[in-house]
Short mmCIF file of C-alpha atoms and ligand atoms in Angstrom, two decimals:
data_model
loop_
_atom_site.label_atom_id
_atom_site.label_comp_id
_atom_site.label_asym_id
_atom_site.label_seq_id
_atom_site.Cartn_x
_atom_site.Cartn_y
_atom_site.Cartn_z
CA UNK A 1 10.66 -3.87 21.88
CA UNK A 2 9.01 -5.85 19.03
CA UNK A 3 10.71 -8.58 17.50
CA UNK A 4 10.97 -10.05 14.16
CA UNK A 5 9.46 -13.41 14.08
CA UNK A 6 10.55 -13.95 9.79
CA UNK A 7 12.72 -11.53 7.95
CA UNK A 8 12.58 -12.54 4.07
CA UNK A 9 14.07 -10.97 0.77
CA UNK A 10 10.98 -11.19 -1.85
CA UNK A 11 12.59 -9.13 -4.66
CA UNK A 12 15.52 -6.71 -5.10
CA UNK A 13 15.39 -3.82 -3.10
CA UNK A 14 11.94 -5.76 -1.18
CA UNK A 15 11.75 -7.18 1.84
CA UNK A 16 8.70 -8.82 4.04
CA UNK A 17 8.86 -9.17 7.86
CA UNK A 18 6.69 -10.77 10.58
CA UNK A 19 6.86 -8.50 13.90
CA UNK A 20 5.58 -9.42 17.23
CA UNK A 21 2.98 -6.58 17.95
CA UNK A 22 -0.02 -8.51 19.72
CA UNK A 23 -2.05 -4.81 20.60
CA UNK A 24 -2.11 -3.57 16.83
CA UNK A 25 -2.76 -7.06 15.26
CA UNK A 26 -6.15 -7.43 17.86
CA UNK A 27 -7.03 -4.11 16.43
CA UNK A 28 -5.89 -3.59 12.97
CA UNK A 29 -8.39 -3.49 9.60
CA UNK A 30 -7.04 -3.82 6.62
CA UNK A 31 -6.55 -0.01 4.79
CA UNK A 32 -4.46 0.79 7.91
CA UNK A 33 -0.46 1.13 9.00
CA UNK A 34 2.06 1.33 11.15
CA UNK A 35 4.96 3.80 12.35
CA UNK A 36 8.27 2.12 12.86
CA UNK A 37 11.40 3.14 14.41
CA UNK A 38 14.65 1.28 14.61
CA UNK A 39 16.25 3.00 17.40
CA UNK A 40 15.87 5.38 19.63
CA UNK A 41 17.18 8.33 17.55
CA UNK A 42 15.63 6.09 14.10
CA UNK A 43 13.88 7.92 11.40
CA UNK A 44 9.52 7.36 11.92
CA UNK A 45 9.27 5.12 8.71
CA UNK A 46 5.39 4.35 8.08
CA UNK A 47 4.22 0.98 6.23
CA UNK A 48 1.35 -0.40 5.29
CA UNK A 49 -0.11 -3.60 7.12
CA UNK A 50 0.17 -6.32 4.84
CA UNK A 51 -1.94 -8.98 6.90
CA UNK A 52 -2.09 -9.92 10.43
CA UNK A 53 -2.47 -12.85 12.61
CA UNK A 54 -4.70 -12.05 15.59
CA UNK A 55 -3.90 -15.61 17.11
CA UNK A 56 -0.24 -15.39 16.75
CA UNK A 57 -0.08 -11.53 17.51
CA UNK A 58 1.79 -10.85 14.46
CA UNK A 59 1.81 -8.00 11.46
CA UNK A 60 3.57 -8.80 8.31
CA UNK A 61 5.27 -5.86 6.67
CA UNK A 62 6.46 -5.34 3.60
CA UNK A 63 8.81 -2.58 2.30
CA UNK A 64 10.96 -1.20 -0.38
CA UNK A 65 14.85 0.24 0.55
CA UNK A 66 14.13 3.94 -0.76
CA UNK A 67 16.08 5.42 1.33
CA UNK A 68 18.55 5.42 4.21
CA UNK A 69 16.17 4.03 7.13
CA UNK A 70 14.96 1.41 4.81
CA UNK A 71 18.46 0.30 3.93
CA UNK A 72 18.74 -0.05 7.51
CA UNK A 73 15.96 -1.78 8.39
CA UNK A 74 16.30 -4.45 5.23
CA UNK A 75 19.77 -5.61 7.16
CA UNK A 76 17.41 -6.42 10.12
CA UNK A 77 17.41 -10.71 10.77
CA UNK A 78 14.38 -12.60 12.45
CA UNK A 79 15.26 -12.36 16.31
CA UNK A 80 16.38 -8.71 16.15
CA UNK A 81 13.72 -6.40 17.55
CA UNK A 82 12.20 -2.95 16.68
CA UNK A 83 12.00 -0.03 18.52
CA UNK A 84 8.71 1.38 17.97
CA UNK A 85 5.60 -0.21 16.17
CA UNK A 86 2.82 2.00 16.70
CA UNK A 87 -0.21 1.30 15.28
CA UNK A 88 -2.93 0.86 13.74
CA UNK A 89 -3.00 4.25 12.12
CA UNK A 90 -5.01 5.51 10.07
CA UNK A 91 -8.87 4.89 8.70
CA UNK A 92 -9.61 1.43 7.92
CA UNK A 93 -10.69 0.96 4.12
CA UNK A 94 -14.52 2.26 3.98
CA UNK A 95 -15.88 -1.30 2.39
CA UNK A 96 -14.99 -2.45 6.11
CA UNK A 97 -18.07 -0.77 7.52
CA UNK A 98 -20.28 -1.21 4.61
CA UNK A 99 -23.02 -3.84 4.18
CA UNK A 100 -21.54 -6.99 3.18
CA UNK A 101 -24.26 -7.81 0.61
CA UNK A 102 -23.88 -4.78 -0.81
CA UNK A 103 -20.82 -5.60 -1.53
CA UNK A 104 -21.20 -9.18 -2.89
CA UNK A 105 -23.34 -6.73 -5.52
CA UNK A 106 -20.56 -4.41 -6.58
CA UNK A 107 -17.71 -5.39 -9.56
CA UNK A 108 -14.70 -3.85 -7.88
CA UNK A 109 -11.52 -3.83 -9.72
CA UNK A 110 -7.89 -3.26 -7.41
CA UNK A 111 -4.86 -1.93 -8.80
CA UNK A 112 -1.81 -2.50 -7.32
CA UNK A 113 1.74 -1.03 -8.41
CA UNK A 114 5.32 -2.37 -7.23
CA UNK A 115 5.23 -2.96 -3.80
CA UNK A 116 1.57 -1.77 -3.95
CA UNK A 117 0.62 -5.68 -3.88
CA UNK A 118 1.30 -5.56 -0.49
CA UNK A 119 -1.47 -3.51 0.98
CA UNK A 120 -3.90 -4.63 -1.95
CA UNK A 121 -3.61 -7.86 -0.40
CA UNK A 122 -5.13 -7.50 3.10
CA UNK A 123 -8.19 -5.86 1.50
CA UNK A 124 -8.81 -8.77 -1.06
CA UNK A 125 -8.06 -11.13 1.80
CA UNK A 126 -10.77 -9.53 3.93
CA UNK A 127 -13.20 -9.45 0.97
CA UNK A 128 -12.55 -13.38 -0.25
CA UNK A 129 -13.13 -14.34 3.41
CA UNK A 130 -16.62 -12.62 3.16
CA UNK A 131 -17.49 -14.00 -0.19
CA UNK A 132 -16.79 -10.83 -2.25
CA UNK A 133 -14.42 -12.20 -5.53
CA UNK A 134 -12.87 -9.04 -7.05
CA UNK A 135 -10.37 -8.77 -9.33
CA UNK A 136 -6.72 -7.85 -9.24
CA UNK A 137 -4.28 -6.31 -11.43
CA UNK A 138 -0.49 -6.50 -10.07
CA UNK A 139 2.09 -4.43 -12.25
CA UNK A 140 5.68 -4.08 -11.63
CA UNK A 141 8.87 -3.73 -13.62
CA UNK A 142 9.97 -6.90 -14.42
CA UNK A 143 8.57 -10.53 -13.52
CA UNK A 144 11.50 -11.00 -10.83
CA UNK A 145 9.58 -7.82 -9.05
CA UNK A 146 6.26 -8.93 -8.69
CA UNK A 147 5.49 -10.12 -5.34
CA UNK A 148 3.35 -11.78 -3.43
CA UNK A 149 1.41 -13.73 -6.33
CA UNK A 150 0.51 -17.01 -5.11
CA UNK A 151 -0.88 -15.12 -2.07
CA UNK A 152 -2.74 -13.09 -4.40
CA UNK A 153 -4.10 -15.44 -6.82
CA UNK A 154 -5.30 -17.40 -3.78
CA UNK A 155 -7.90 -14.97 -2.52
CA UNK A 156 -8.44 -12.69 -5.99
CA UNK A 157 -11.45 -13.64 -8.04
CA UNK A 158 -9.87 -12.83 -11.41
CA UNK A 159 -5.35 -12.26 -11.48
CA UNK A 160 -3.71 -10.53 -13.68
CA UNK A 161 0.08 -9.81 -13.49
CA UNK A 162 1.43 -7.25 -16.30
CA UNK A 163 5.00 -6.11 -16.58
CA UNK A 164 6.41 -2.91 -17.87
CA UNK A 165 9.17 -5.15 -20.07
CA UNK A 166 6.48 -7.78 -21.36
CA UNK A 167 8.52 -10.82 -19.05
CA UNK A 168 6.00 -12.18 -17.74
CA UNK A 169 1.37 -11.73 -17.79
CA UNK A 170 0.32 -8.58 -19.68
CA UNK A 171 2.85 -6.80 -21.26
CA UNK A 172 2.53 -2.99 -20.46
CA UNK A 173 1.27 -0.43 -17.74
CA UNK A 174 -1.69 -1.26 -15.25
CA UNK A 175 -3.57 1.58 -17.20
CA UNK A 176 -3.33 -0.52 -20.78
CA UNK A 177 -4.26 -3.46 -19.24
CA UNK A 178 -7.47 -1.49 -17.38
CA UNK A 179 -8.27 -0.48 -20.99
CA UNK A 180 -8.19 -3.84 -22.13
CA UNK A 181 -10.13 -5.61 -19.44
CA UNK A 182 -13.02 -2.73 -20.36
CA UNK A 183 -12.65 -2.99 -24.33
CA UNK A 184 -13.28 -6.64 -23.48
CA UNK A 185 -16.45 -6.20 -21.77
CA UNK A 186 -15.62 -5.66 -18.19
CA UNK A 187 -17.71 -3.64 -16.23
CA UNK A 188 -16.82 -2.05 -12.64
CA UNK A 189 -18.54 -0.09 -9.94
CA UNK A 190 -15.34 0.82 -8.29
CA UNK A 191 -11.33 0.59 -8.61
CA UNK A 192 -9.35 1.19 -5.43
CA UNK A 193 -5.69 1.94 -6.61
CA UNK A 194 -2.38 1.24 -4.68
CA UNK A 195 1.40 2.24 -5.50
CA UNK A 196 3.35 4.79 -6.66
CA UNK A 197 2.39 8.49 -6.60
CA UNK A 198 2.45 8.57 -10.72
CA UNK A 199 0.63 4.97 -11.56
CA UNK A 200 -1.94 6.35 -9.06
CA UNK A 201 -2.52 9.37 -10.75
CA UNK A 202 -2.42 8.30 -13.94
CA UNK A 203 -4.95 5.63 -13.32
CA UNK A 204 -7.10 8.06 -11.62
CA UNK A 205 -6.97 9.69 -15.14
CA UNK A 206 -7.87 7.00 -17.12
CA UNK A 207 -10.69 5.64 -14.23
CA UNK A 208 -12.25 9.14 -14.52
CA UNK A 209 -12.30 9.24 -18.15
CA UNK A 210 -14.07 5.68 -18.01
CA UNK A 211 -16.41 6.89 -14.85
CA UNK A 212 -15.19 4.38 -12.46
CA UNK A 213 -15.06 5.83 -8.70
CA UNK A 214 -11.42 5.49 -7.90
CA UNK A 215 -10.01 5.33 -4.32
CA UNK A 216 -6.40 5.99 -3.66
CA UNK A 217 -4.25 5.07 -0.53
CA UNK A 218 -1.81 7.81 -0.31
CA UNK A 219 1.89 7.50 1.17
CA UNK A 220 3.35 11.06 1.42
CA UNK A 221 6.89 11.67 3.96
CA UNK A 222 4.66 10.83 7.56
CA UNK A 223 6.71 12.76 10.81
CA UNK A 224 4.50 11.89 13.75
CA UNK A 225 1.79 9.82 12.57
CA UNK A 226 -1.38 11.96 14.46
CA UNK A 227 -2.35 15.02 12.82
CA UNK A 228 -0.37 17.19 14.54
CA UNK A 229 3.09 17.86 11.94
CA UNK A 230 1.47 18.29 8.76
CA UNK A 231 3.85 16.64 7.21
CA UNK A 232 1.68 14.78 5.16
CA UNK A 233 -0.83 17.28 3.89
CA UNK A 234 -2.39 16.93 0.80
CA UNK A 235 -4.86 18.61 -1.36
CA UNK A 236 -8.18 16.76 -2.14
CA UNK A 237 -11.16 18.39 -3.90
CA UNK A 238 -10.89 21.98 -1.82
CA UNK A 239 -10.16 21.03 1.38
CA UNK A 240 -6.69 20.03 2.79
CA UNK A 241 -6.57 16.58 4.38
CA UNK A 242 -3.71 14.73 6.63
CA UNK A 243 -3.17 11.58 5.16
CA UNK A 244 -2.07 10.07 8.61
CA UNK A 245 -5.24 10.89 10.28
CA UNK A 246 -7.93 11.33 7.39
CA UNK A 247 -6.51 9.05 5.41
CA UNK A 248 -4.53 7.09 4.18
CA UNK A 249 -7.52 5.76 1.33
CA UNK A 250 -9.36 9.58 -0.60
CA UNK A 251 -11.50 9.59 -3.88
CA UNK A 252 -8.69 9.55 -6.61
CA UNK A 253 -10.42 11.53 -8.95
CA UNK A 254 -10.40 14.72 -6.24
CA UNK A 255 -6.47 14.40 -5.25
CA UNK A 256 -4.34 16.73 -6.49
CA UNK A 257 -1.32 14.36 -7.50
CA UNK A 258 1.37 17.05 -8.42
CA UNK A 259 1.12 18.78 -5.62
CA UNK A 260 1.51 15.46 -3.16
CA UNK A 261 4.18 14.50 -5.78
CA UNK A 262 6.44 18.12 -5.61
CA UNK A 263 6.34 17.94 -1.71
CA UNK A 264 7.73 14.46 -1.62
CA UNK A 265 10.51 15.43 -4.58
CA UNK A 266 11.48 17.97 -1.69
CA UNK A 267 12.83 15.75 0.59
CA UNK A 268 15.15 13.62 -1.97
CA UNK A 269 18.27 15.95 -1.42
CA UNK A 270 18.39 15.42 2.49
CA UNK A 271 17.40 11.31 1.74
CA UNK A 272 20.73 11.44 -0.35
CA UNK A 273 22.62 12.64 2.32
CA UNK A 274 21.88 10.36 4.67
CA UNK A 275 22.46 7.63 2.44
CA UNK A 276 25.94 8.61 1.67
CA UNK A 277 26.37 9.11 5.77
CA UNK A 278 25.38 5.54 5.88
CA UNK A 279 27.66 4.12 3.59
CA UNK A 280 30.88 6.07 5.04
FE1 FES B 301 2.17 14.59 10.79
FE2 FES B 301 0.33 13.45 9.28
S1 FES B 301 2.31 12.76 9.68
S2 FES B 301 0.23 15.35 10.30
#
């Protein structure tokens, strides 16, 4: 069993929770995830790593209620335990293994959507702590969505918030404010992009359009986690890639979006059902 060490509410519908997993937090990077599983007979819900604490053995999580699992899981209180946390999954981000000074060279721009922030933040985290200032842009609905901001603006080189109603920061989509930061004079080598299916694709649009290399972190429906399913297949350039096992991080500019978009529409009906079981 793993237990909860801190259950908080960040937002509506968001939650953030510290789990006791020493094994995956000596041997997590940031770009990876874990599987989680309530109960016994509990849906395999996979979520990002938002950081870690190799001292204390911990792995913060952070997740939205989308469906009936997460509902579930949101009710959870520090002290209560999960059943599974397997982990780390997945390829670490590929700046992880590259030359640090490199790096400290390249103007690299992150884009993070809704509950996106959360595994932006790991990545800027590792990068701050090696001297690499990059800068952020954090969009979500409304100002009382956007989370994780002080975190953010403690490690990003450059922070900028932007809401789709105007509430609060840039007022507008992450791709306007991309748009902006370039009219302005803003050069980059490289945008890694975070959130939902359509802001990802969309800025992959607008990325190519500008010739900024654009890496994606791709969250499709995830069964078992290891190749083996297919659940989470995905088109990118020719070739078909698992996300769980090849991924979850691909060049943007070669995924095909509507595709990975219609296969997770195809699961809504049965997510609806279960919700409705869980409210009888
Ligand atoms: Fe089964 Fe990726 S989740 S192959």
């Amino acid at each position: 069993m793993y237990k909860i060490v801190k259950a908080e509410k960040l937002a509506d519908m968001i939650y953030l929770m510290d789990v006791e997993a020493p094994r995956v937090a000596r041997h997590c990077e940031p770009g990876q995830f874990v599987i989680v599983k309530l109960d016994e007979k509990g849906e395999r819900i996979p979520l990002t790593i938002c950081d870690y604490d190799r001292e204390a053995g911990t792995i913060t999580i952070v997740f939205q209620t989308v469906g009936a699992s997460t509902m579930k899981m949101a009710e959870l209180k520090a002290g209560d335990s999960f059943r599974d946390f397997t982990g780390p999954l997945g390829c670490p981000s590929e700046f992880v293994h590259e030359d640090i000074e490199s790096l400290k060279k390249k103007r690299i721009l992150f884009v993070a959507g809704g509950v996106g922030a959360a595994p932006v933040y790991p990545q800027v985290k590792w990068l701050k702590e090696r001297g690499v200032d990059v800068d952020v842009i954090v969009g979500s609905k409304t100002k009382d969505m956007l989370i994780l901001e002080d975190e953010m603006r403690e490690v990003a080189g450059n922070y900028y918030p932007c809401t789709d109603d105007g509430s609060y920061g840039h007022s507008g989509m992450v791709t306007t404010k991309i748009e902006k930061l370039v009219e302005e004079g803003h050069q980059y080598d490289l945008c890694v992009a975070i959130g939902p299916m359509i802001m990802m694709k969309f800025t992959c649009l607008l990325t190519k359009k500008l010739n900024i290399p654009t890496i994606v972190s791709m969250n499709p429906i995830m069964v078992d986690g290891t190749g083996m399913c297919g659940a989470c297949r995905l088109h990118v350039g020719d070739e078909i890639k698992f996300a769980c096992v090849d991924g979850p991080e691909f060049d943007g500019h070669l995924v095909n979006f509507d595709e990975a978009m219609k296969r997770q529409q195809m699961y809504k009906t049965a997510e609806g059902r279960a919700i409705l079981k869980l409210k009888e």
